[in-house]
């Protein structure tokens, strides 16, 4: 195997699995030979044929969809539409969303899958922009840890809410810990913001119990499948799922179902059908059982879908089907579908750009190793990347930059609230040291080993005592956390009102409900639909890493030195051994530190040492008329008795020039300032001295690393140039400088 292939084999993308299409196994994304032809026959107001199957042969999924999942008043019109004509409705700005939703309500699963399969990637983005239910995009976070540590859970929940996540989903490595996790995350969310919905994803009976007690406020782990056999394997039916859906809704608990491509493949029950068709059955069923929405887009099977041709396209098509069925879309991006950073970004970017009700159904706001759902497609390691991508495109990905200074205070309040509530309720007794460790921890590996029985005992006590969110609110009030108590109570009150049970409902940080009803998507082409308002756009733009000239001016001011002083106007030299070191206008005024981290005085000193080694006489001149390093060096050369000059910009770029060369020519050039060292500058001084003596030295070559000219330096360069430009005066002549400690 040749070296090029050996090198390529070592790249991260080759950690992924790639499968050949195999319809017999369900390893096919958009169309399988076994997918049924769309059909619908109605007799006496009853569906007697659905997608090629007669009523007598209906399985449980067919039966439920036929009875509850189709609008028969529009079915004939919808089914008569040619597939291409129907697909065009999805992307035509002149066709309102409501018209697409009206027609899709009458489409069978096979018809909808056939239509959506026609949409190309760019068209899927247009369809998603137009068809999502809620105008304003949002995002959901995973908040978990290896230890189920309640102090860390609370601190991390508060952090996630501070970054803008409006739903927080926790789970457990130990099932019995669930009540404790639910309480800790609820308190942590309340410490940061009103209206943050909380879920504890565990076994359905326990999850419902936590919801009935008010300890969680939404659920989404009610799983649907596209084949009857997989349903049966899980001891479920569409009727049992409908009953569970109603149970949540009847107690004011927001609820969506979960499905997604690859589930049936993983369970050996794909029946040779395509992933898109099977998921279309799930989405139709979700509509039929009365769910508010669907969490899909692969989910646990995302890597399966991603292994086949068009698989990532299929994942997005799943989300579009949910939107077309007039349901909330929680559009995946939660399960890691690739070890390649490029592939997992390409999987998410179209959805981020188009916008979704929830762009991620679980962004791992904690570190990858602490994510008890398994690594997400996006984790805490990627949070700054996400914020930068939002800023790059000017789009709302649901998040904002939290104030780094304020996070410490917020995390401490959340952790202290849990400590005090647990102590007040007799659940556990945490120390101040444990609180401080949780506040500072980047993840559970930063915590000291504690008694492993503390959390299970607290969880058992919560469950045995029948503690409710009302008890938690009272404990918060009694321990001095009035604002958090009010926020927990406000969520309980909203569950009585039930406005958040509308499709695609979230609470904003003012406890206003944004949903299909109150915040409907009104996209109808350019100039319409959601765009961040100026306040929100400012949040998107203001990432913590952004820098300006004022920031750099403050940084440079920290290195001001008295070593450089003005001697007077520069004159022409006559000594044939003289080499002039020319510096740019800002050096010694506004610029004191180069991109490599060396002080400009240190750089000048090294250049002088190099010249001294060659027996040359050095003079320092500040060229005030220009910031161009070529002209700075040429001016220095014309002033030098030897005709050789060194040009040095404040950012560290340097060259050797000769008086008879054109401005853009030079003898030697260091163009990559960030990687220059003291030794390299001394070498440049040595070579300048040898040129002055008429020798032909070995050129000093630019060092190179793949970080040398990365974008991280560009903004600093722009700001440094601005500082230099402020000092430039085309009418001012060069002036001679002296470096303190050198001969006058």
mmCIF file with all atom_site columns, N, CA, C and O in Angstrom, residues 563-564 577-583 600-621 646 648 678 680-689 737-744:
data_model
loop_
_atom_site.group_PDB
_atom_site.id
_atom_site.type_symbol
_atom_site.label_atom_id
_atom_site.label_alt_id
_atom_site.label_comp_id
_atom_site.label_asym_id
_atom_site.label_entity_id
_atom_site.label_seq_id
_atom_site.pdbx_PDB_ins_code
_atom_site.Cartn_x
_atom_site.Cartn_y
_atom_site.Cartn_z
_atom_site.occupancy
_atom_site.B_iso_or_equiv
_atom_site.pdbx_formal_charge
_atom_site.auth_seq_id
_atom_site.auth_comp_id
_atom_site.auth_asym_id
_atom_site.auth_atom_id
_atom_site.pdbx_PDB_model_num
ATOM 1   N N  . UNK A 1 563 ? 12.599 51.449 27.083 1.00 0.00 ? 563 UNK A N  1
ATOM 2   C CA . UNK A 1 563 ? 13.878 51.113 26.451 1.00 0.00 ? 563 UNK A CA 1
ATOM 3   C C  . UNK A 1 563 ? 14.089 51.847 25.124 1.00 0.00 ? 563 UNK A C  1
ATOM 4   O O  . UNK A 1 563 ? 15.223 52.131 24.746 1.00 0.00 ? 563 UNK A O  1
ATOM 5   N N  . UNK A 1 564 ? 12.991 52.118 24.390 1.00 0.00 ? 564 UNK A N  1
ATOM 6   C CA . UNK A 1 564 ? 13.137 52.812 23.112 1.00 0.00 ? 564 UNK A CA 1
ATOM 7   C C  . UNK A 1 564 ? 12.914 54.307 23.317 1.00 0.00 ? 564 UNK A C  1
ATOM 8   O O  . UNK A 1 564 ? 11.891 54.722 23.859 1.00 0.00 ? 564 UNK A O  1
ATOM 9   N N  . UNK A 1 577 ? 30.194 49.995 6.919  1.00 0.00 ? 577 UNK A N  1
ATOM 10  C CA . UNK A 1 577 ? 29.832 48.853 7.771  1.00 0.00 ? 577 UNK A CA 1
ATOM 11  C C  . UNK A 1 577 ? 28.452 49.040 8.417  1.00 0.00 ? 577 UNK A C  1
ATOM 12  O O  . UNK A 1 577 ? 27.983 48.183 9.140  1.00 0.00 ? 577 UNK A O  1
ATOM 13  N N  . UNK A 1 578 ? 27.805 50.176 8.141  1.00 0.00 ? 578 UNK A N  1
ATOM 14  C CA . UNK A 1 578 ? 26.560 50.497 8.840  1.00 0.00 ? 578 UNK A CA 1
ATOM 15  C C  . UNK A 1 578 ? 25.353 49.814 8.178  1.00 0.00 ? 578 UNK A C  1
ATOM 16  O O  . UNK A 1 578 ? 25.158 49.890 6.966  1.00 0.00 ? 578 UNK A O  1
ATOM 17  N N  . UNK A 1 579 ? 24.544 49.173 9.021  1.00 0.00 ? 579 UNK A N  1
ATOM 18  C CA . UNK A 1 579 ? 23.243 48.617 8.614  1.00 0.00 ? 579 UNK A CA 1
ATOM 19  C C  . UNK A 1 579 ? 22.172 49.288 9.468  1.00 0.00 ? 579 UNK A C  1
ATOM 20  O O  . UNK A 1 579 ? 22.304 49.358 10.695 1.00 0.00 ? 579 UNK A O  1
ATOM 21  N N  . UNK A 1 580 ? 21.121 49.782 8.823  1.00 0.00 ? 580 UNK A N  1
ATOM 22  C CA . UNK A 1 580 ? 20.038 50.449 9.547  1.00 0.00 ? 580 UNK A CA 1
ATOM 23  C C  . UNK A 1 580 ? 18.889 49.465 9.763  1.00 0.00 ? 580 UNK A C  1
ATOM 24  O O  . UNK A 1 580 ? 18.441 48.796 8.823  1.00 0.00 ? 580 UNK A O  1
ATOM 25  N N  . UNK A 1 581 ? 18.448 49.391 11.015 1.00 0.00 ? 581 UNK A N  1
ATOM 26  C CA . UNK A 1 581 ? 17.244 48.620 11.346 1.00 0.00 ? 581 UNK A CA 1
ATOM 27  C C  . UNK A 1 581 ? 16.069 49.585 11.328 1.00 0.00 ? 581 UNK A C  1
ATOM 28  O O  . UNK A 1 581 ? 15.953 50.455 12.199 1.00 0.00 ? 581 UNK A O  1
ATOM 29  N N  . UNK A 1 582 ? 15.227 49.461 10.319 1.00 0.00 ? 582 UNK A N  1
ATOM 30  C CA . UNK A 1 582 ? 14.057 50.328 10.212 1.00 0.00 ? 582 UNK A CA 1
ATOM 31  C C  . UNK A 1 582 ? 12.840 49.672 10.846 1.00 0.00 ? 582 UNK A C  1
ATOM 32  O O  . UNK A 1 582 ? 12.556 48.499 10.597 1.00 0.00 ? 582 UNK A O  1
ATOM 33  N N  . UNK A 1 583 ? 12.128 50.409 11.686 1.00 0.00 ? 583 UNK A N  1
ATOM 34  C CA . UNK A 1 583 ? 10.921 49.880 12.321 1.00 0.00 ? 583 UNK A CA 1
ATOM 35  C C  . UNK A 1 583 ? 9.724  50.703 11.867 1.00 0.00 ? 583 UNK A C  1
ATOM 36  O O  . UNK A 1 583 ? 9.844  51.867 11.477 1.00 0.00 ? 583 UNK A O  1
ATOM 37  N N  . UNK A 1 600 ? 8.912  43.795 20.993 1.00 0.00 ? 600 UNK A N  1
ATOM 38  C CA . UNK A 1 600 ? 9.638  44.397 19.867 1.00 0.00 ? 600 UNK A CA 1
ATOM 39  C C  . UNK A 1 600 ? 11.045 44.794 20.292 1.00 0.00 ? 600 UNK A C  1
ATOM 40  O O  . UNK A 1 600 ? 11.989 44.740 19.486 1.00 0.00 ? 600 UNK A O  1
ATOM 41  N N  . UNK A 1 601 ? 11.204 45.168 21.560 1.00 0.00 ? 601 UNK A N  1
ATOM 42  C CA . UNK A 1 601 ? 12.548 45.517 22.030 1.00 0.00 ? 601 UNK A CA 1
ATOM 43  C C  . UNK A 1 601 ? 13.448 44.286 22.030 1.00 0.00 ? 601 UNK A C  1
ATOM 44  O O  . UNK A 1 601 ? 14.653 44.375 21.751 1.00 0.00 ? 601 UNK A O  1
ATOM 45  N N  . UNK A 1 602 ? 12.880 43.112 22.344 1.00 0.00 ? 602 UNK A N  1
ATOM 46  C CA . UNK A 1 602 ? 13.660 41.875 22.303 1.00 0.00 ? 602 UNK A CA 1
ATOM 47  C C  . UNK A 1 602 ? 14.047 41.529 20.871 1.00 0.00 ? 602 UNK A C  1
ATOM 48  O O  . UNK A 1 602 ? 15.176 41.073 20.604 1.00 0.00 ? 602 UNK A O  1
ATOM 49  N N  . UNK A 1 603 ? 13.130 41.742 19.941 1.00 0.00 ? 603 UNK A N  1
ATOM 50  C CA . UNK A 1 603 ? 13.428 41.463 18.533 1.00 0.00 ? 603 UNK A CA 1
ATOM 51  C C  . UNK A 1 603 ? 14.549 42.375 18.044 1.00 0.00 ? 603 UNK A C  1
ATOM 52  O O  . UNK A 1 603 ? 15.513 41.924 17.403 1.00 0.00 ? 603 UNK A O  1
ATOM 53  N N  . UNK A 1 604 ? 14.425 43.669 18.339 1.00 0.00 ? 604 UNK A N  1
ATOM 54  C CA . UNK A 1 604 ? 15.461 44.619 17.911 1.00 0.00 ? 604 UNK A CA 1
ATOM 55  C C  . UNK A 1 604 ? 16.808 44.234 18.518 1.00 0.00 ? 604 UNK A C  1
ATOM 56  O O  . UNK A 1 604 ? 17.855 44.271 17.848 1.00 0.00 ? 604 UNK A O  1
ATOM 57  N N  . UNK A 1 605 ? 16.774 43.851 19.803 1.00 0.00 ? 605 UNK A N  1
ATOM 58  C CA . UNK A 1 605 ? 18.016 43.464 20.464 1.00 0.00 ? 605 UNK A CA 1
ATOM 59  C C  . UNK A 1 605 ? 18.678 42.292 19.746 1.00 0.00 ? 605 UNK A C  1
ATOM 60  O O  . UNK A 1 605 ? 19.908 42.279 19.536 1.00 0.00 ? 605 UNK A O  1
ATOM 61  N N  . UNK A 1 606 ? 17.895 41.283 19.331 1.00 0.00 ? 606 UNK A N  1
ATOM 62  C CA . UNK A 1 606 ? 18.454 40.120 18.630 1.00 0.00 ? 606 UNK A CA 1
ATOM 63  C C  . UNK A 1 606 ? 19.028 40.525 17.279 1.00 0.00 ? 606 UNK A C  1
ATOM 64  O O  . UNK A 1 606 ? 20.083 40.018 16.857 1.00 0.00 ? 606 UNK A O  1
ATOM 65  N N  . UNK A 1 607 ? 18.342 41.417 16.576 1.00 0.00 ? 607 UNK A N  1
ATOM 66  C CA . UNK A 1 607 ? 18.878 41.892 15.296 1.00 0.00 ? 607 UNK A CA 1
ATOM 67  C C  . UNK A 1 607 ? 20.218 42.594 15.501 1.00 0.00 ? 607 UNK A C  1
ATOM 68  O O  . UNK A 1 607 ? 21.175 42.397 14.725 1.00 0.00 ? 607 UNK A O  1
ATOM 69  N N  . UNK A 1 608 ? 20.293 43.397 16.554 1.00 0.00 ? 608 UNK A N  1
ATOM 70  C CA . UNK A 1 608 ? 21.544 44.111 16.835 1.00 0.00 ? 608 UNK A CA 1
ATOM 71  C C  . UNK A 1 608 ? 22.660 43.141 17.200 1.00 0.00 ? 608 UNK A C  1
ATOM 72  O O  . UNK A 1 608 ? 23.818 43.317 16.787 1.00 0.00 ? 608 UNK A O  1
ATOM 73  N N  . UNK A 1 609 ? 22.329 42.089 17.965 1.00 0.00 ? 609 UNK A N  1
ATOM 74  C CA . UNK A 1 609 ? 23.338 41.095 18.312 1.00 0.00 ? 609 UNK A CA 1
ATOM 75  C C  . UNK A 1 609 ? 23.880 40.415 17.054 1.00 0.00 ? 609 UNK A C  1
ATOM 76  O O  . UNK A 1 609 ? 25.087 40.147 16.931 1.00 0.00 ? 609 UNK A O  1
ATOM 77  N N  . UNK A 1 610 ? 22.985 40.100 16.138 1.00 0.00 ? 610 UNK A N  1
ATOM 78  C CA . UNK A 1 610 ? 23.418 39.455 14.901 1.00 0.00 ? 610 UNK A CA 1
ATOM 79  C C  . UNK A 1 610 ? 24.346 40.333 14.093 1.00 0.00 ? 610 UNK A C  1
ATOM 80  O O  . UNK A 1 610 ? 25.361 39.862 13.538 1.00 0.00 ? 610 UNK A O  1
ATOM 81  N N  . UNK A 1 611 ? 24.005 41.609 13.995 1.00 0.00 ? 611 UNK A N  1
ATOM 82  C CA . UNK A 1 611 ? 24.874 42.543 13.263 1.00 0.00 ? 611 UNK A CA 1
ATOM 83  C C  . UNK A 1 611 ? 26.229 42.680 13.957 1.00 0.00 ? 611 UNK A C  1
ATOM 84  O O  . UNK A 1 611 ? 27.288 42.743 13.309 1.00 0.00 ? 611 UNK A O  1
ATOM 85  N N  . UNK A 1 612 ? 26.200 42.705 15.280 1.00 0.00 ? 612 UNK A N  1
ATOM 86  C CA . UNK A 1 612 ? 27.439 42.826 16.041 1.00 0.00 ? 612 UNK A CA 1
ATOM 87  C C  . UNK A 1 612 ? 28.357 41.635 15.792 1.00 0.00 ? 612 UNK A C  1
ATOM 88  O O  . UNK A 1 612 ? 29.592 41.791 15.698 1.00 0.00 ? 612 UNK A O  1
ATOM 89  N N  . UNK A 1 613 ? 27.783 40.445 15.657 1.00 0.00 ? 613 UNK A N  1
ATOM 90  C CA . UNK A 1 613 ? 28.591 39.254 15.391 1.00 0.00 ? 613 UNK A CA 1
ATOM 91  C C  . UNK A 1 613 ? 29.377 39.398 14.101 1.00 0.00 ? 613 UNK A C  1
ATOM 92  O O  . UNK A 1 613 ? 30.483 38.849 13.961 1.00 0.00 ? 613 UNK A O  1
ATOM 93  N N  . UNK A 1 614 ? 28.832 40.129 13.148 1.00 0.00 ? 614 UNK A N  1
ATOM 94  C CA . UNK A 1 614 ? 29.502 40.310 11.855 1.00 0.00 ? 614 UNK A CA 1
ATOM 95  C C  . UNK A 1 614 ? 30.357 41.573 11.812 1.00 0.00 ? 614 UNK A C  1
ATOM 96  O O  . UNK A 1 614 ? 30.847 41.953 10.747 1.00 0.00 ? 614 UNK A O  1
ATOM 97  N N  . UNK A 1 615 ? 30.498 42.219 12.959 1.00 0.00 ? 615 UNK A N  1
ATOM 98  C CA . UNK A 1 615 ? 31.350 43.412 13.015 1.00 0.00 ? 615 UNK A CA 1
ATOM 99  C C  . UNK A 1 615 ? 30.736 44.620 12.363 1.00 0.00 ? 615 UNK A C  1
ATOM 100 O O  . UNK A 1 615 ? 31.460 45.542 11.940 1.00 0.00 ? 615 UNK A O  1
ATOM 101 N N  . UNK A 1 616 ? 29.454 44.675 12.275 1.00 0.00 ? 616 UNK A N  1
ATOM 102 C CA . UNK A 1 616 ? 28.765 45.802 11.625 1.00 0.00 ? 616 UNK A CA 1
ATOM 103 C C  . UNK A 1 616 ? 28.305 46.823 12.658 1.00 0.00 ? 616 UNK A C  1
ATOM 104 O O  . UNK A 1 616 ? 28.132 46.515 13.843 1.00 0.00 ? 616 UNK A O  1
ATOM 105 N N  . UNK A 1 617 ? 28.076 48.020 12.181 1.00 0.00 ? 617 UNK A N  1
ATOM 106 C CA . UNK A 1 617 ? 27.565 49.113 13.005 1.00 0.00 ? 617 UNK A CA 1
ATOM 107 C C  . UNK A 1 617 ? 26.056 49.194 12.768 1.00 0.00 ? 617 UNK A C  1
ATOM 108 O O  . UNK A 1 617 ? 25.605 49.230 11.621 1.00 0.00 ? 617 UNK A O  1
ATOM 109 N N  . UNK A 1 618 ? 25.297 49.230 13.831 1.00 0.00 ? 618 UNK A N  1
ATOM 110 C CA . UNK A 1 618 ? 23.841 49.248 13.697 1.00 0.00 ? 618 UNK A CA 1
ATOM 111 C C  . UNK A 1 618 ? 23.275 50.594 14.114 1.00 0.00 ? 618 UNK A C  1
ATOM 112 O O  . UNK A 1 618 ? 23.791 51.251 15.019 1.00 0.00 ? 618 UNK A O  1
ATOM 113 N N  . UNK A 1 619 ? 22.189 50.969 13.403 1.00 0.00 ? 619 UNK A N  1
ATOM 114 C CA . UNK A 1 619 ? 21.444 52.177 13.771 1.00 0.00 ? 619 UNK A CA 1
ATOM 115 C C  . UNK A 1 619 ? 19.953 51.842 13.670 1.00 0.00 ? 619 UNK A C  1
ATOM 116 O O  . UNK A 1 619 ? 19.538 51.124 12.756 1.00 0.00 ? 619 UNK A O  1
ATOM 117 N N  . UNK A 1 620 ? 19.156 52.343 14.607 1.00 0.00 ? 620 UNK A N  1
ATOM 118 C CA . UNK A 1 620 ? 17.710 52.082 14.603 1.00 0.00 ? 620 UNK A CA 1
ATOM 119 C C  . UNK A 1 620 ? 16.997 53.340 14.125 1.00 0.00 ? 620 UNK A C  1
ATOM 120 O O  . UNK A 1 620 ? 17.237 54.444 14.642 1.00 0.00 ? 620 UNK A O  1
ATOM 121 N N  . UNK A 1 621 ? 16.112 53.176 13.168 1.00 0.00 ? 621 UNK A N  1
ATOM 122 C CA . UNK A 1 621 ? 15.363 54.299 12.607 1.00 0.00 ? 621 UNK A CA 1
ATOM 123 C C  . UNK A 1 621 ? 13.884 53.919 12.548 1.00 0.00 ? 621 UNK A C  1
ATOM 124 O O  . UNK A 1 621 ? 13.539 52.829 12.085 1.00 0.00 ? 621 UNK A O  1
ATOM 125 N N  . UNK A 1 646 ? 17.396 46.591 7.376  1.00 0.00 ? 646 UNK A N  1
ATOM 126 C CA . UNK A 1 646 ? 16.429 45.598 7.869  1.00 0.00 ? 646 UNK A CA 1
ATOM 127 C C  . UNK A 1 646 ? 15.115 46.328 8.106  1.00 0.00 ? 646 UNK A C  1
ATOM 128 O O  . UNK A 1 646 ? 15.095 47.401 8.728  1.00 0.00 ? 646 UNK A O  1
ATOM 129 N N  . UNK A 1 648 ? 11.340 46.044 9.884  1.00 0.00 ? 648 UNK A N  1
ATOM 130 C CA . UNK A 1 648 ? 10.628 45.299 10.921 1.00 0.00 ? 648 UNK A CA 1
ATOM 131 C C  . UNK A 1 648 ? 9.283  45.962 11.178 1.00 0.00 ? 648 UNK A C  1
ATOM 132 O O  . UNK A 1 648 ? 9.216  47.139 11.538 1.00 0.00 ? 648 UNK A O  1
ATOM 133 N N  . UNK A 1 678 ? 13.588 34.180 18.709 1.00 0.00 ? 678 UNK A N  1
ATOM 134 C CA . UNK A 1 678 ? 14.730 35.072 18.934 1.00 0.00 ? 678 UNK A CA 1
ATOM 135 C C  . UNK A 1 678 ? 15.931 34.635 18.095 1.00 0.00 ? 678 UNK A C  1
ATOM 136 O O  . UNK A 1 678 ? 16.628 35.468 17.496 1.00 0.00 ? 678 UNK A O  1
ATOM 137 N N  . UNK A 1 680 ? 15.957 33.120 15.239 1.00 0.00 ? 680 UNK A N  1
ATOM 138 C CA . UNK A 1 680 ? 15.749 33.436 13.822 1.00 0.00 ? 680 UNK A CA 1
ATOM 139 C C  . UNK A 1 680 ? 15.990 34.918 13.551 1.00 0.00 ? 680 UNK A C  1
ATOM 140 O O  . UNK A 1 680 ? 16.554 35.287 12.509 1.00 0.00 ? 680 UNK A O  1
ATOM 141 N N  . UNK A 1 681 ? 15.556 35.778 14.469 1.00 0.00 ? 681 UNK A N  1
ATOM 142 C CA . UNK A 1 681 ? 15.825 37.204 14.274 1.00 0.00 ? 681 UNK A CA 1
ATOM 143 C C  . UNK A 1 681 ? 17.335 37.474 14.335 1.00 0.00 ? 681 UNK A C  1
ATOM 144 O O  . UNK A 1 681 ? 17.866 38.277 13.559 1.00 0.00 ? 681 UNK A O  1
ATOM 145 N N  . UNK A 1 682 ? 18.033 36.811 15.243 1.00 0.00 ? 682 UNK A N  1
ATOM 146 C CA . UNK A 1 682 ? 19.483 36.991 15.295 1.00 0.00 ? 682 UNK A CA 1
ATOM 147 C C  . UNK A 1 682 ? 20.117 36.534 13.984 1.00 0.00 ? 682 UNK A C  1
ATOM 148 O O  . UNK A 1 682 ? 21.028 37.182 13.465 1.00 0.00 ? 682 UNK A O  1
ATOM 149 N N  . UNK A 1 683 ? 19.612 35.418 13.444 1.00 0.00 ? 683 UNK A N  1
ATOM 150 C CA . UNK A 1 683 ? 20.126 34.920 12.164 1.00 0.00 ? 683 UNK A CA 1
ATOM 151 C C  . UNK A 1 683 ? 19.906 35.955 11.060 1.00 0.00 ? 683 UNK A C  1
ATOM 152 O O  . UNK A 1 683 ? 20.776 36.152 10.193 1.00 0.00 ? 683 UNK A O  1
ATOM 153 N N  . UNK A 1 684 ? 18.761 36.636 11.086 1.00 0.00 ? 684 UNK A N  1
ATOM 154 C CA . UNK A 1 684 ? 18.500 37.672 10.079 1.00 0.00 ? 684 UNK A CA 1
ATOM 155 C C  . UNK A 1 684 ? 19.503 38.817 10.226 1.00 0.00 ? 684 UNK A C  1
ATOM 156 O O  . UNK A 1 684 ? 19.986 39.371 9.217  1.00 0.00 ? 684 UNK A O  1
ATOM 157 N N  . UNK A 1 685 ? 19.827 39.177 11.476 1.00 0.00 ? 685 UNK A N  1
ATOM 158 C CA . UNK A 1 685 ? 20.843 40.216 11.686 1.00 0.00 ? 685 UNK A CA 1
ATOM 159 C C  . UNK A 1 685 ? 22.201 39.800 11.166 1.00 0.00 ? 685 UNK A C  1
ATOM 160 O O  . UNK A 1 685 ? 22.924 40.597 10.534 1.00 0.00 ? 685 UNK A O  1
ATOM 161 N N  . UNK A 1 686 ? 22.570 38.536 11.401 1.00 0.00 ? 686 UNK A N  1
ATOM 162 C CA . UNK A 1 686 ? 23.842 38.014 10.895 1.00 0.00 ? 686 UNK A CA 1
ATOM 163 C C  . UNK A 1 686 ? 23.880 38.117 9.372  1.00 0.00 ? 686 UNK A C  1
ATOM 164 O O  . UNK A 1 686 ? 24.869 38.578 8.770  1.00 0.00 ? 686 UNK A O  1
ATOM 165 N N  . UNK A 1 687 ? 22.811 37.656 8.713  1.00 0.00 ? 687 UNK A N  1
ATOM 166 C CA . UNK A 1 687 ? 22.791 37.667 7.248  1.00 0.00 ? 687 UNK A CA 1
ATOM 167 C C  . UNK A 1 687 ? 22.808 39.082 6.692  1.00 0.00 ? 687 UNK A C  1
ATOM 168 O O  . UNK A 1 687 ? 23.442 39.350 5.658  1.00 0.00 ? 687 UNK A O  1
ATOM 169 N N  . UNK A 1 688 ? 22.138 40.022 7.387  1.00 0.00 ? 688 UNK A N  1
ATOM 170 C CA . UNK A 1 688 ? 22.178 41.413 6.935  1.00 0.00 ? 688 UNK A CA 1
ATOM 171 C C  . UNK A 1 688 ? 23.612 41.933 7.007  1.00 0.00 ? 688 UNK A C  1
ATOM 172 O O  . UNK A 1 688 ? 24.078 42.649 6.092  1.00 0.00 ? 688 UNK A O  1
ATOM 173 N N  . UNK A 1 689 ? 24.334 41.574 8.078  1.00 0.00 ? 689 UNK A N  1
ATOM 174 C CA . UNK A 1 689 ? 25.731 41.986 8.189  1.00 0.00 ? 689 UNK A CA 1
ATOM 175 C C  . UNK A 1 689 ? 26.579 41.405 7.073  1.00 0.00 ? 689 UNK A C  1
ATOM 176 O O  . UNK A 1 689 ? 27.463 42.089 6.510  1.00 0.00 ? 689 UNK A O  1
ATOM 177 N N  . UNK A 1 737 ? 16.188 56.185 16.650 1.00 0.00 ? 737 UNK A N  1
ATOM 178 C CA . UNK A 1 737 ? 15.872 55.716 17.991 1.00 0.00 ? 737 UNK A CA 1
ATOM 179 C C  . UNK A 1 737 ? 17.122 55.141 18.625 1.00 0.00 ? 737 UNK A C  1
ATOM 180 O O  . UNK A 1 737 ? 18.057 54.733 17.941 1.00 0.00 ? 737 UNK A O  1
ATOM 181 N N  . UNK A 1 738 ? 17.078 55.066 19.957 1.00 0.00 ? 738 UNK A N  1
ATOM 182 C CA . UNK A 1 738 ? 18.140 54.399 20.682 1.00 0.00 ? 738 UNK A CA 1
ATOM 183 C C  . UNK A 1 738 ? 17.497 53.378 21.608 1.00 0.00 ? 738 UNK A C  1
ATOM 184 O O  . UNK A 1 738 ? 16.447 53.637 22.196 1.00 0.00 ? 738 UNK A O  1
ATOM 185 N N  . UNK A 1 739 ? 18.094 52.198 21.659 1.00 0.00 ? 739 UNK A N  1
ATOM 186 C CA . UNK A 1 739 ? 17.621 51.144 22.549 1.00 0.00 ? 739 UNK A CA 1
ATOM 187 C C  . UNK A 1 739 ? 18.435 51.211 23.827 1.00 0.00 ? 739 UNK A C  1
ATOM 188 O O  . UNK A 1 739 ? 19.658 51.061 23.793 1.00 0.00 ? 739 UNK A O  1
ATOM 189 N N  . UNK A 1 740 ? 17.760 51.466 24.931 1.00 0.00 ? 740 UNK A N  1
ATOM 190 C CA . UNK A 1 740 ? 18.451 51.642 26.208 1.00 0.00 ? 740 UNK A CA 1
ATOM 191 C C  . UNK A 1 740 ? 19.355 50.447 26.486 1.00 0.00 ? 740 UNK A C  1
ATOM 192 O O  . UNK A 1 740 ? 18.991 49.295 26.261 1.00 0.00 ? 740 UNK A O  1
ATOM 193 N N  . UNK A 1 741 ? 20.560 50.743 26.959 1.00 0.00 ? 741 UNK A N  1
ATOM 194 C CA . UNK A 1 741 ? 21.524 49.692 27.248 1.00 0.00 ? 741 UNK A CA 1
ATOM 195 C C  . UNK A 1 741 ? 22.490 49.477 26.115 1.00 0.00 ? 741 UNK A C  1
ATOM 196 O O  . UNK A 1 741 ? 23.489 48.781 26.275 1.00 0.00 ? 741 UNK A O  1
ATOM 197 N N  . UNK A 1 742 ? 22.226 50.054 24.919 1.00 0.00 ? 742 UNK A N  1
ATOM 198 C CA . UNK A 1 742 ? 23.127 49.943 23.787 1.00 0.00 ? 742 UNK A CA 1
ATOM 199 C C  . UNK A 1 742 ? 23.971 51.212 23.675 1.00 0.00 ? 742 UNK A C  1
ATOM 200 O O  . UNK A 1 742 ? 23.615 52.276 24.205 1.00 0.00 ? 742 UNK A O  1
ATOM 201 N N  . UNK A 1 743 ? 25.071 51.146 22.968 1.00 0.00 ? 743 UNK A N  1
ATOM 202 C CA . UNK A 1 743 ? 25.951 52.313 22.806 1.00 0.00 ? 743 UNK A CA 1
ATOM 203 C C  . UNK A 1 743 ? 25.219 53.419 22.084 1.00 0.00 ? 743 UNK A C  1
ATOM 204 O O  . UNK A 1 743 ? 24.506 53.192 21.122 1.00 0.00 ? 743 UNK A O  1
ATOM 205 N N  . UNK A 1 744 ? 25.401 54.665 22.543 1.00 0.00 ? 744 UNK A N  1
ATOM 206 C CA . UNK A 1 744 ? 24.716 55.809 21.942 1.00 0.00 ? 744 UNK A CA 1
ATOM 207 C C  . UNK A 1 744 ? 25.339 56.162 20.608 1.00 0.00 ? 744 UNK A C  1
ATOM 208 O O  . UNK A 1 744 ? 26.508 55.910 20.384 1.00 0.00 ? 744 UNK A O  1
#
